[in-house]
Amino acid sequence: MTPERKKRLTDVLNCRQHDLTVVLENVFDPHNISAVMRTCDAIGIQDIFVLNTIIPRHKKWGTRSSSSAYKWLTVHQFEDTKACFIELRRRYEKIYTTHLASDAIGLFEMNLTRSTALVFGNEHSGVTEECRTLADGNFLIPQVGIIQSLNISVACAVTLYEAFRQKTIAGHYSSPHLPADYLRSLMDNWEMKDGLD
Amino acid sequence: MTPERKKRLTDVLNCRQHDLTVVLENVFDPHNISAVMRTCDAIGIQDIFVLNTIIPRHKKWGTRSSSSAYKWLTVHQFEDTKACFIELRRRYEKIYTTHLASDAIGLFEMNLTRSTALVFGNEHSGVTEECRTLADGNFLIPQVGIIQSLNISVACAVTLYEAFRQKTIAGHYSSPHLPADYLRSLMDNWEMKDGLD
């Protein structure tokens, strides 16, 4: 590995955030999943959660090539909602779902500088009742148009970039955010697989 | 048309913005185009520009069904860049392209409450040199990840929702924004085609 490449990987790792994650609950379209992963990588999310309770476990959602964000993320897979939420509660302070409901708060009213997990649901049926019950709240991306539906990869990107904007102002990208031992183990892991396409 | 439906269409029209547009230059994937249109509808963009200089004129980018944003937008098609820019200059104060370049300003540093046209380029080659030369500036969505590329529908959504956020704060959605005669003609047009799926 060249010193430039090592510096590049280090710079990326130093921007990875420990206090923000995405949970994809029964999202089935591999294009959506890979687009979400790309956005996670882009704004510095390292750990994401894939929770499949009504669809089969994903066999594949992209290659491990360098152009696939999957290669650079830590993906936690669950098939049991309660087990998934126990792990989420251990790591994050707040858990929000997004689905159409009257109790929803607007995205731009959220404080995304807090430790937060954001749950996005199935393309057709949305977030399950079980997840909604276990979560702390529900948010919506405001819309003023006719159609009233955004693709999940679009909704996730708009949400994560609002988090990025807030976290940038709050200084979350100005110094390393992940615990030192996790950073070191990721660096070892990345160095090892960097050459493997 | 029921009074509820008429009110719904009126509410949407009253949020349509006269001072923001998207230009899709040689974007060829119909899924990208229809996703961009859906986001435009969602944040209240009425007029969009499709400029095809190196790919054939689009025959179809979605149905005219109610679930397609295309039905509710005013799409201006051009095959000549100069003619397109003459029309853009007539309508908008600033024209920005987005492509990787050292002179780019960050999305979150932009003032999107001004009258602005935002040019997104071809999926592979980006915005053409001709467009870049004719534009007022260039912007980029900040990224701190490995991959350094976002899908065009994702990039457009992140950009337009930042505009939406800024324009909401600036009060652009609190009273009708389009010229009164344009609003009336759109309402006539929408009433006519609302039943047609």
Short mmCIF file of C-alpha atoms in Angstrom, two decimals:
data_model
loop_
_atom_site.label_atom_id
_atom_site.label_comp_id
_atom_site.label_asym_id
_atom_site.label_seq_id
_atom_site.Cartn_x
_atom_site.Cartn_y
_atom_site.Cartn_z
CA MET A 1 0.00 0.00 0.00
CA THR A 2 1.36 3.41 -0.99
CA PRO A 3 1.65 6.12 1.68
CA GLU A 4 -0.96 8.16 -0.30
CA ARG A 5 -3.44 5.29 -0.20
CA LYS A 6 -2.82 4.73 3.49
CA LYS A 7 -3.40 8.43 4.18
CA ARG A 8 -6.60 8.32 2.13
CA LEU A 9 -7.96 5.36 4.14
CA THR A 10 -6.91 7.03 7.40
CA ASP A 11 -8.67 10.27 6.43
CA VAL A 12 -11.85 8.33 5.69
CA LEU A 13 -11.64 6.40 8.96
CA ASN A 14 -11.11 9.59 10.93
CA CYS A 15 -14.46 10.85 9.59
CA ARG A 16 -16.39 7.67 10.48
CA GLN A 17 -19.11 8.38 13.09
CA HIS A 18 -19.88 6.15 16.05
CA ASP A 19 -23.24 7.74 16.89
CA LEU A 20 -25.30 7.39 13.73
CA THR A 21 -26.65 4.33 11.98
CA VAL A 22 -29.24 3.15 9.50
CA VAL A 23 -31.49 0.12 9.97
CA LEU A 24 -32.97 -1.39 6.81
CA GLU A 25 -36.02 -3.41 7.82
CA ASN A 26 -37.13 -5.83 5.10
CA VAL A 27 -35.81 -3.60 2.31
CA PHE A 28 -35.65 -6.07 -0.57
CA ASP A 29 -34.38 -4.25 -3.66
CA PRO A 30 -30.60 -4.78 -3.90
CA HIS A 31 -30.27 -1.50 -5.83
CA ASN A 32 -31.85 0.35 -2.94
CA ILE A 33 -29.61 -1.38 -0.44
CA SER A 34 -26.45 -0.66 -2.39
CA ALA A 35 -27.47 2.99 -2.94
CA VAL A 36 -28.10 3.36 0.81
CA MET A 37 -24.69 1.84 1.56
CA ARG A 38 -23.05 4.27 -0.83
CA THR A 39 -24.66 7.20 0.96
CA CYS A 40 -23.64 5.77 4.36
CA ASP A 41 -20.04 5.59 3.16
CA ALA A 42 -20.29 9.11 1.75
CA ILE A 43 -21.32 10.71 5.06
CA GLY A 44 -19.15 8.55 7.31
CA ILE A 45 -21.48 5.89 8.69
CA GLN A 46 -19.48 2.72 9.42
CA ASP A 47 -22.02 0.36 11.01
CA ILE A 48 -25.37 -0.41 9.46
CA PHE A 49 -28.11 -2.86 10.41
CA VAL A 50 -30.04 -5.12 8.07
CA LEU A 51 -33.14 -6.63 9.69
CA ASN A 52 -35.03 -9.18 7.63
CA THR A 53 -38.06 -10.65 9.37
CA ILE A 54 -40.42 -11.15 6.43
CA ILE A 55 -38.02 -11.54 3.54
CA PRO A 56 -35.21 -14.08 3.22
CA ARG A 57 -31.74 -13.16 4.41
CA HIS A 58 -29.87 -11.34 1.64
CA LYS A 59 -27.35 -13.55 -0.08
CA LYS A 60 -25.70 -10.74 -1.95
CA TRP A 61 -26.22 -7.00 -2.25
CA GLY A 62 -23.29 -5.97 -4.25
CA THR A 63 -19.86 -7.24 -4.92
CA ARG A 64 -16.89 -6.86 -2.64
CA SER A 65 -15.14 -4.81 -5.30
CA SER A 66 -13.63 -1.48 -4.28
CA SER A 67 -16.41 0.39 -6.02
CA SER A 68 -18.96 -1.27 -3.73
CA ALA A 69 -19.62 0.52 -0.46
CA TYR A 70 -20.39 -2.86 1.14
CA LYS A 71 -16.69 -3.63 1.18
CA TRP A 72 -16.04 -0.70 3.53
CA LEU A 73 -18.98 -0.97 5.91
CA THR A 74 -19.67 -3.10 8.96
CA VAL A 75 -23.02 -4.76 8.30
CA HIS A 76 -24.96 -6.28 11.21
CA GLN A 77 -27.61 -8.75 10.07
CA PHE A 78 -30.61 -9.72 12.19
CA GLU A 79 -33.70 -11.85 11.66
CA ASP A 80 -35.27 -11.06 15.01
CA THR A 81 -36.56 -7.59 15.75
CA LYS A 82 -36.14 -7.78 19.53
CA ALA A 83 -32.55 -8.97 19.27
CA CYS A 84 -31.82 -6.20 16.80
CA PHE A 85 -33.31 -3.56 19.10
CA ILE A 86 -31.32 -4.85 22.09
CA GLU A 87 -28.15 -4.24 20.08
CA LEU A 88 -29.40 -0.86 18.85
CA ARG A 89 -30.25 0.22 22.42
CA ARG A 90 -26.78 -0.81 23.55
CA ARG A 91 -25.17 1.43 20.95
CA TYR A 92 -27.54 4.35 20.26
CA GLU A 93 -29.57 6.70 22.46
CA LYS A 94 -32.55 7.25 20.17
CA ILE A 95 -34.28 5.08 17.57
CA TYR A 96 -36.55 6.70 14.99
CA THR A 97 -38.65 5.06 12.30
CA THR A 98 -39.94 6.82 9.23
CA HIS A 99 -43.49 6.19 8.06
CA LEU A 100 -46.61 8.21 7.23
CA ALA A 101 -48.35 8.95 10.51
CA SER A 102 -49.87 11.95 12.17
CA ASP A 103 -47.45 11.80 15.10
CA ALA A 104 -44.41 12.19 12.86
CA ILE A 105 -41.93 15.01 13.39
CA GLY A 106 -40.37 16.74 10.40
CA LEU A 107 -36.83 15.79 9.38
CA PHE A 108 -35.58 19.36 9.71
CA GLU A 109 -36.88 19.59 13.29
CA MET A 110 -34.80 16.60 14.37
CA ASN A 111 -31.61 16.88 16.35
CA LEU A 112 -29.38 14.50 14.44
CA THR A 113 -26.25 15.38 16.40
CA ARG A 114 -27.48 13.04 19.14
CA SER A 115 -26.70 9.33 19.06
CA THR A 116 -29.39 8.05 16.69
CA ALA A 117 -30.52 4.97 14.76
CA LEU A 118 -32.81 5.61 11.77
CA VAL A 119 -35.11 2.78 10.65
CA PHE A 120 -36.29 2.58 7.04
CA GLY A 121 -38.89 -0.03 6.11
CA ASN A 122 -39.99 -2.25 3.26
CA GLU A 123 -40.56 -0.58 -0.14
CA HIS A 124 -44.28 -1.40 -0.15
CA SER A 125 -45.48 -1.90 3.40
CA GLY A 126 -43.09 0.44 5.23
CA VAL A 127 -41.82 -0.08 8.78
CA THR A 128 -43.54 -2.90 10.70
CA GLU A 129 -45.84 -2.28 13.66
CA GLU A 130 -43.35 -4.12 15.87
CA CYS A 131 -40.53 -1.71 15.00
CA ARG A 132 -42.77 1.30 15.43
CA THR A 133 -43.77 0.15 18.90
CA LEU A 134 -40.17 -0.41 19.96
CA ALA A 135 -38.87 2.89 18.57
CA ASP A 136 -38.73 6.26 20.37
CA GLY A 137 -40.42 8.21 17.64
CA ASN A 138 -41.24 8.64 14.03
CA PHE A 139 -40.12 11.23 11.48
CA LEU A 140 -41.05 12.27 7.97
CA ILE A 141 -39.37 14.10 5.14
CA PRO A 142 -41.62 17.08 4.40
CA GLN A 143 -43.20 17.09 0.94
CA VAL A 144 -45.32 19.68 -0.83
CA GLY A 145 -46.03 17.81 -4.08
CA ILE A 146 -48.72 15.62 -5.57
CA ILE A 147 -47.03 12.26 -5.47
CA GLN A 148 -46.17 11.99 -1.75
CA SER A 149 -43.71 9.18 -2.04
CA LEU A 150 -39.96 9.16 -2.32
CA ASN A 151 -37.80 6.21 -3.27
CA ILE A 152 -36.14 4.70 -0.18
CA SER A 153 -32.61 5.43 -1.39
CA VAL A 154 -33.62 9.04 -1.99
CA ALA A 155 -35.36 9.34 1.40
CA CYS A 156 -32.36 7.84 3.15
CA ALA A 157 -29.91 10.16 1.35
CA VAL A 158 -31.91 13.28 2.19
CA THR A 159 -32.06 12.19 5.84
CA LEU A 160 -28.38 11.28 6.10
CA TYR A 161 -27.21 14.48 4.46
CA GLU A 162 -29.28 16.51 6.92
CA ALA A 163 -27.47 14.56 9.66
CA PHE A 164 -24.16 15.28 7.91
CA ARG A 165 -24.99 19.01 7.74
CA GLN A 166 -25.90 19.17 11.44
CA LYS A 167 -22.96 17.04 12.52
CA THR A 168 -20.51 19.10 10.46
CA ILE A 169 -21.68 22.29 12.19
CA ALA A 170 -21.38 20.49 15.54
CA GLY A 171 -17.76 19.58 14.75
CA HIS A 172 -18.25 15.81 14.54
CA TYR A 173 -15.94 15.52 11.55
CA SER A 174 -13.09 17.59 12.92
CA SER A 175 -11.47 14.82 14.96
CA PRO A 176 -11.67 11.01 15.02
CA HIS A 177 -15.03 9.83 16.28
CA LEU A 178 -14.77 6.04 16.49
CA PRO A 179 -13.21 4.39 19.57
CA ALA A 180 -9.44 3.98 19.08
CA ASP A 181 -9.46 0.18 19.19
CA TYR A 182 -12.27 -0.05 16.62
CA LEU A 183 -10.39 2.39 14.38
CA ARG A 184 -7.26 0.25 14.58
CA SER A 185 -9.09 -2.97 13.79
CA LEU A 186 -10.87 -1.34 10.85
CA MET A 187 -7.57 -0.04 9.51
CA ASP A 188 -6.05 -3.54 9.71
CA ASN A 189 -9.09 -4.95 7.98
CA TRP A 190 -9.12 -2.28 5.26
CA GLU A 191 -5.39 -2.63 4.58
CA MET A 192 -5.88 -6.36 4.16
CA LYS A 193 -8.77 -6.16 1.73
CA ASP A 194 -7.78 -2.98 -0.10
CA GLY A 195 -5.96 -4.89 -2.79
CA LEU A 196 -8.63 -7.56 -3.20
CA ASP A 197 -11.15 -6.67 -5.90
CA MET B 1 -63.57 17.02 -9.22
CA THR B 2 -64.42 16.94 -5.52
CA PRO B 3 -63.81 20.08 -3.43
CA GLU B 4 -61.21 18.10 -1.43
CA ARG B 5 -59.29 17.20 -4.58
CA LYS B 6 -59.47 20.75 -5.85
CA LYS B 7 -58.14 22.02 -2.51
CA ARG B 8 -55.35 19.47 -2.64
CA LEU B 9 -54.24 20.57 -6.12
CA THR B 10 -54.49 24.23 -5.09
CA ASP B 11 -52.35 23.61 -2.00
CA VAL B 12 -49.70 21.95 -4.17
CA LEU B 13 -49.78 24.76 -6.74
CA ASN B 14 -49.43 27.38 -4.01
CA CYS B 15 -46.15 25.73 -3.00
CA ARG B 16 -44.71 25.62 -6.53
CA GLN B 17 -41.56 27.78 -6.81
CA HIS B 18 -40.79 30.06 -9.75
CA ASP B 19 -37.12 30.58 -8.89
CA LEU B 20 -35.62 27.09 -8.81
CA THR B 21 -35.12 24.55 -11.56
CA VAL B 22 -33.17 21.47 -12.52
CA VAL B 23 -31.45 20.93 -15.86
CA LEU B 24 -30.74 17.31 -16.83
CA GLU B 25 -27.99 17.36 -19.45
CA ASN B 26 -27.75 14.06 -21.32
CA VAL B 27 -29.03 12.04 -18.36
CA PHE B 28 -30.03 8.82 -20.07
CA ASP B 29 -31.42 6.42 -17.45
CA PRO B 30 -35.22 6.76 -17.36
CA HIS B 31 -35.24 5.60 -13.72
CA ASN B 32 -32.94 8.47 -12.80
CA ILE B 33 -35.08 10.94 -14.72
CA SER B 34 -38.29 9.76 -13.14
CA ALA B 35 -36.73 9.79 -9.64
CA VAL B 36 -35.49 13.36 -10.21
CA MET B 37 -38.97 14.39 -11.36
CA ARG B 38 -40.48 12.85 -8.24
CA THR B 39 -38.12 14.87 -6.04
CA CYS B 40 -38.88 18.04 -8.03
CA ASP B 41 -42.59 17.49 -7.43
CA ALA B 42 -41.93 16.79 -3.74
CA ILE B 43 -40.16 20.10 -3.09
CA GLY B 44 -42.33 22.23 -5.37
CA ILE B 45 -40.33 22.62 -8.58
CA GLN B 46 -42.76 23.05 -11.50
CA ASP B 47 -40.48 23.69 -14.51
CA ILE B 48 -37.58 21.43 -15.39
CA PHE B 49 -35.20 21.38 -18.36
CA VAL B 50 -34.08 18.33 -20.29
CA LEU B 51 -31.11 19.05 -22.55
CA ASN B 52 -30.04 16.22 -24.84
CA THR B 53 -27.11 17.06 -27.06
CA ILE B 54 -25.31 13.72 -27.24
CA ILE B 55 -28.13 11.27 -26.61
CA PRO B 56 -31.38 10.96 -28.58
CA ARG B 57 -34.42 12.93 -27.47
CA HIS B 58 -36.30 10.96 -24.82
CA LYS B 59 -39.40 9.30 -26.20
CA LYS B 60 -40.77 8.35 -22.83
CA TRP B 61 -39.65 8.72 -19.22
CA GLY B 62 -42.61 7.49 -17.37
CA THR B 63 -46.29 7.24 -17.95
CA ARG B 64 -48.76 10.06 -17.69
CA SER B 65 -50.47 8.21 -14.84
CA SER B 66 -51.20 10.11 -11.64
CA SER B 67 -48.42 8.30 -9.86
CA SER B 68 -45.90 9.70 -12.34
CA ALA B 69 -44.46 13.09 -11.45
CA TYR B 70 -44.07 13.82 -15.17
CA LYS B 71 -47.81 14.40 -15.40
CA TRP B 72 -47.56 17.33 -12.98
CA LEU B 73 -44.40 19.04 -14.21
CA THR B 74 -43.69 21.44 -17.07
CA VAL B 75 -40.81 19.88 -18.98
CA HIS B 76 -38.78 22.03 -21.37
CA GLN B 77 -36.80 19.97 -23.87
CA PHE B 78 -33.76 21.29 -25.72
CA GLU B 79 -31.23 19.82 -28.12
CA ASP B 80 -29.07 22.92 -28.34
CA THR B 81 -27.09 24.09 -25.33
CA LYS B 82 -26.98 27.78 -26.29
CA ALA B 83 -30.74 27.92 -26.87
CA CYS B 84 -31.29 26.21 -23.52
CA PHE B 85 -29.03 28.68 -21.71
CA ILE B 86 -30.77 31.67 -23.34
CA GLU B 87 -34.03 30.41 -21.87
CA LEU B 88 -32.38 29.67 -18.49
CA ARG B 89 -30.84 33.18 -18.37
CA ARG B 90 -34.24 34.68 -19.12
CA ARG B 91 -35.76 32.89 -16.14
CA TYR B 92 -33.04 32.38 -13.51
CA GLU B 93 -30.33 34.59 -12.05
CA LYS B 94 -27.66 31.96 -11.44
CA ILE B 95 -26.75 28.73 -13.19
CA TYR B 96 -24.63 26.14 -11.38
CA THR B 97 -23.26 22.86 -12.66
CA THR B 98 -22.14 20.01 -10.46
CA HIS B 99 -18.98 18.13 -11.34
CA LEU B 100 -15.72 17.14 -9.66
CA ALA B 101 -13.38 20.14 -9.93
CA SER B 102 -11.13 22.06 -7.62
CA ASP B 103 -13.09 25.30 -8.08
CA ALA B 104 -16.31 23.75 -6.74
CA ILE B 105 -18.11 25.26 -3.79
CA GLY B 106 -19.76 23.01 -1.21
CA LEU B 107 -23.52 22.48 -1.40
CA PHE B 108 -24.04 23.72 2.14
CA GLU B 109 -22.21 26.96 1.39
CA MET B 110 -24.62 27.81 -1.44
CA ASN B 111 -27.39 30.35 -1.15
CA LEU B 112 -30.27 28.44 -2.71
CA THR B 113 -32.87 31.05 -1.84
CA ARG B 114 -31.72 33.02 -4.89
CA SER B 115 -33.15 32.35 -8.32
CA THR B 116 -31.11 29.34 -9.43
CA ALA B 117 -30.84 26.66 -12.13
CA LEU B 118 -28.92 23.51 -11.17
CA VAL B 119 -27.35 21.46 -13.97
CA PHE B 120 -26.77 17.71 -13.52
CA GLY B 121 -24.86 15.85 -16.22
CA ASN B 122 -24.59 12.47 -17.88
CA GLU B 123 -24.23 9.42 -15.59
CA HIS B 124 -20.77 8.57 -16.95
CA SER B 125 -19.17 11.69 -18.37
CA GLY B 126 -20.83 14.35 -16.19
CA VAL B 127 -21.62 17.89 -17.29
CA THR B 128 -20.17 18.88 -20.70
CA GLU B 129 -17.39 21.43 -21.08
CA GLU B 130 -19.83 23.66 -23.00
CA CYS B 131 -22.27 23.81 -20.08
CA ARG B 132 -19.47 24.39 -17.58
CA THR B 133 -18.20 27.34 -19.62
CA LEU B 134 -21.66 28.90 -19.88
CA ALA B 135 -22.53 28.44 -16.18
CA ASP B 136 -21.81 30.85 -13.32
CA GLY B 137 -20.20 28.30 -11.06
CA ASN B 138 -19.84 24.75 -9.97
CA PHE B 139 -20.84 23.01 -6.75
CA LEU B 140 -20.26 19.67 -5.09
CA ILE B 141 -21.97 17.60 -2.45
CA PRO B 142 -19.35 17.06 0.26
CA GLN B 143 -18.31 13.45 0.82
CA VAL B 144 -16.04 11.88 3.40
CA GLY B 145 -16.15 8.26 2.22
CA ILE B 146 -14.15 5.91 0.05
CA ILE B 147 -16.40 5.64 -2.97
CA GLN B 148 -16.73 9.33 -3.94
CA SER B 149 -19.68 8.93 -6.23
CA LEU B 150 -23.38 9.32 -5.64
CA ASN B 151 -26.14 8.23 -7.97
CA ILE B 152 -27.58 11.20 -9.86
CA SER B 153 -31.06 10.81 -8.38
CA VAL B 154 -29.51 10.76 -4.90
CA ALA B 155 -27.27 13.78 -5.64
CA CYS B 156 -30.21 15.71 -7.03
CA ALA B 157 -32.43 14.87 -4.05
CA VAL B 158 -29.79 15.93 -1.51
CA THR B 159 -29.32 19.21 -3.40
CA LEU B 160 -33.02 19.95 -3.81
CA TYR B 161 -33.82 19.20 -0.17
CA GLU B 162 -31.09 21.61 0.92
CA ALA B 163 -32.81 24.19 -1.30
CA PHE B 164 -36.15 23.23 0.27
CA ARG B 165 -34.71 23.67 3.76
CA GLN B 166 -33.25 27.09 2.97
CA LYS B 167 -36.35 28.27 1.11
CA THR B 168 -38.65 27.10 3.91
CA ILE B 169 -36.70 29.19 6.42
CA ALA B 170 -36.83 32.12 3.98
CA GLY B 171 -40.64 31.82 3.80
CA HIS B 172 -40.85 30.81 0.14
CA TYR B 173 -43.61 28.28 0.86
CA SER B 174 -45.80 30.51 2.98
CA SER B 175 -47.56 32.25 0.08
CA PRO B 176 -48.05 31.49 -3.65
CA HIS B 177 -44.82 31.89 -5.55
CA LEU B 178 -45.70 31.40 -9.22
CA PRO B 179 -47.08 34.32 -11.27
CA ALA B 180 -50.90 34.44 -11.01
CA ASP B 181 -51.56 33.79 -14.72
CA TYR B 182 -49.23 30.77 -14.76
CA LEU B 183 -50.93 29.42 -11.63
CA ARG B 184 -54.34 29.76 -13.28
CA SER B 185 -53.27 28.03 -16.49
CA LEU B 186 -51.66 25.19 -14.51
CA MET B 187 -54.84 24.76 -12.48
CA ASP B 188 -56.92 24.54 -15.67
CA ASN B 189 -54.45 22.04 -17.10
CA TRP B 190 -54.36 19.95 -13.90
CA GLU B 191 -58.13 19.91 -13.55
CA MET B 192 -58.40 18.67 -17.12
CA LYS B 193 -55.93 15.85 -16.79
CA ASP B 194 -56.56 14.89 -13.18
CA GLY B 195 -59.09 12.23 -14.17
CA LEU B 196 -57.00 10.85 -17.03
CA ASP B 197 -54.80 8.01 -15.95
#
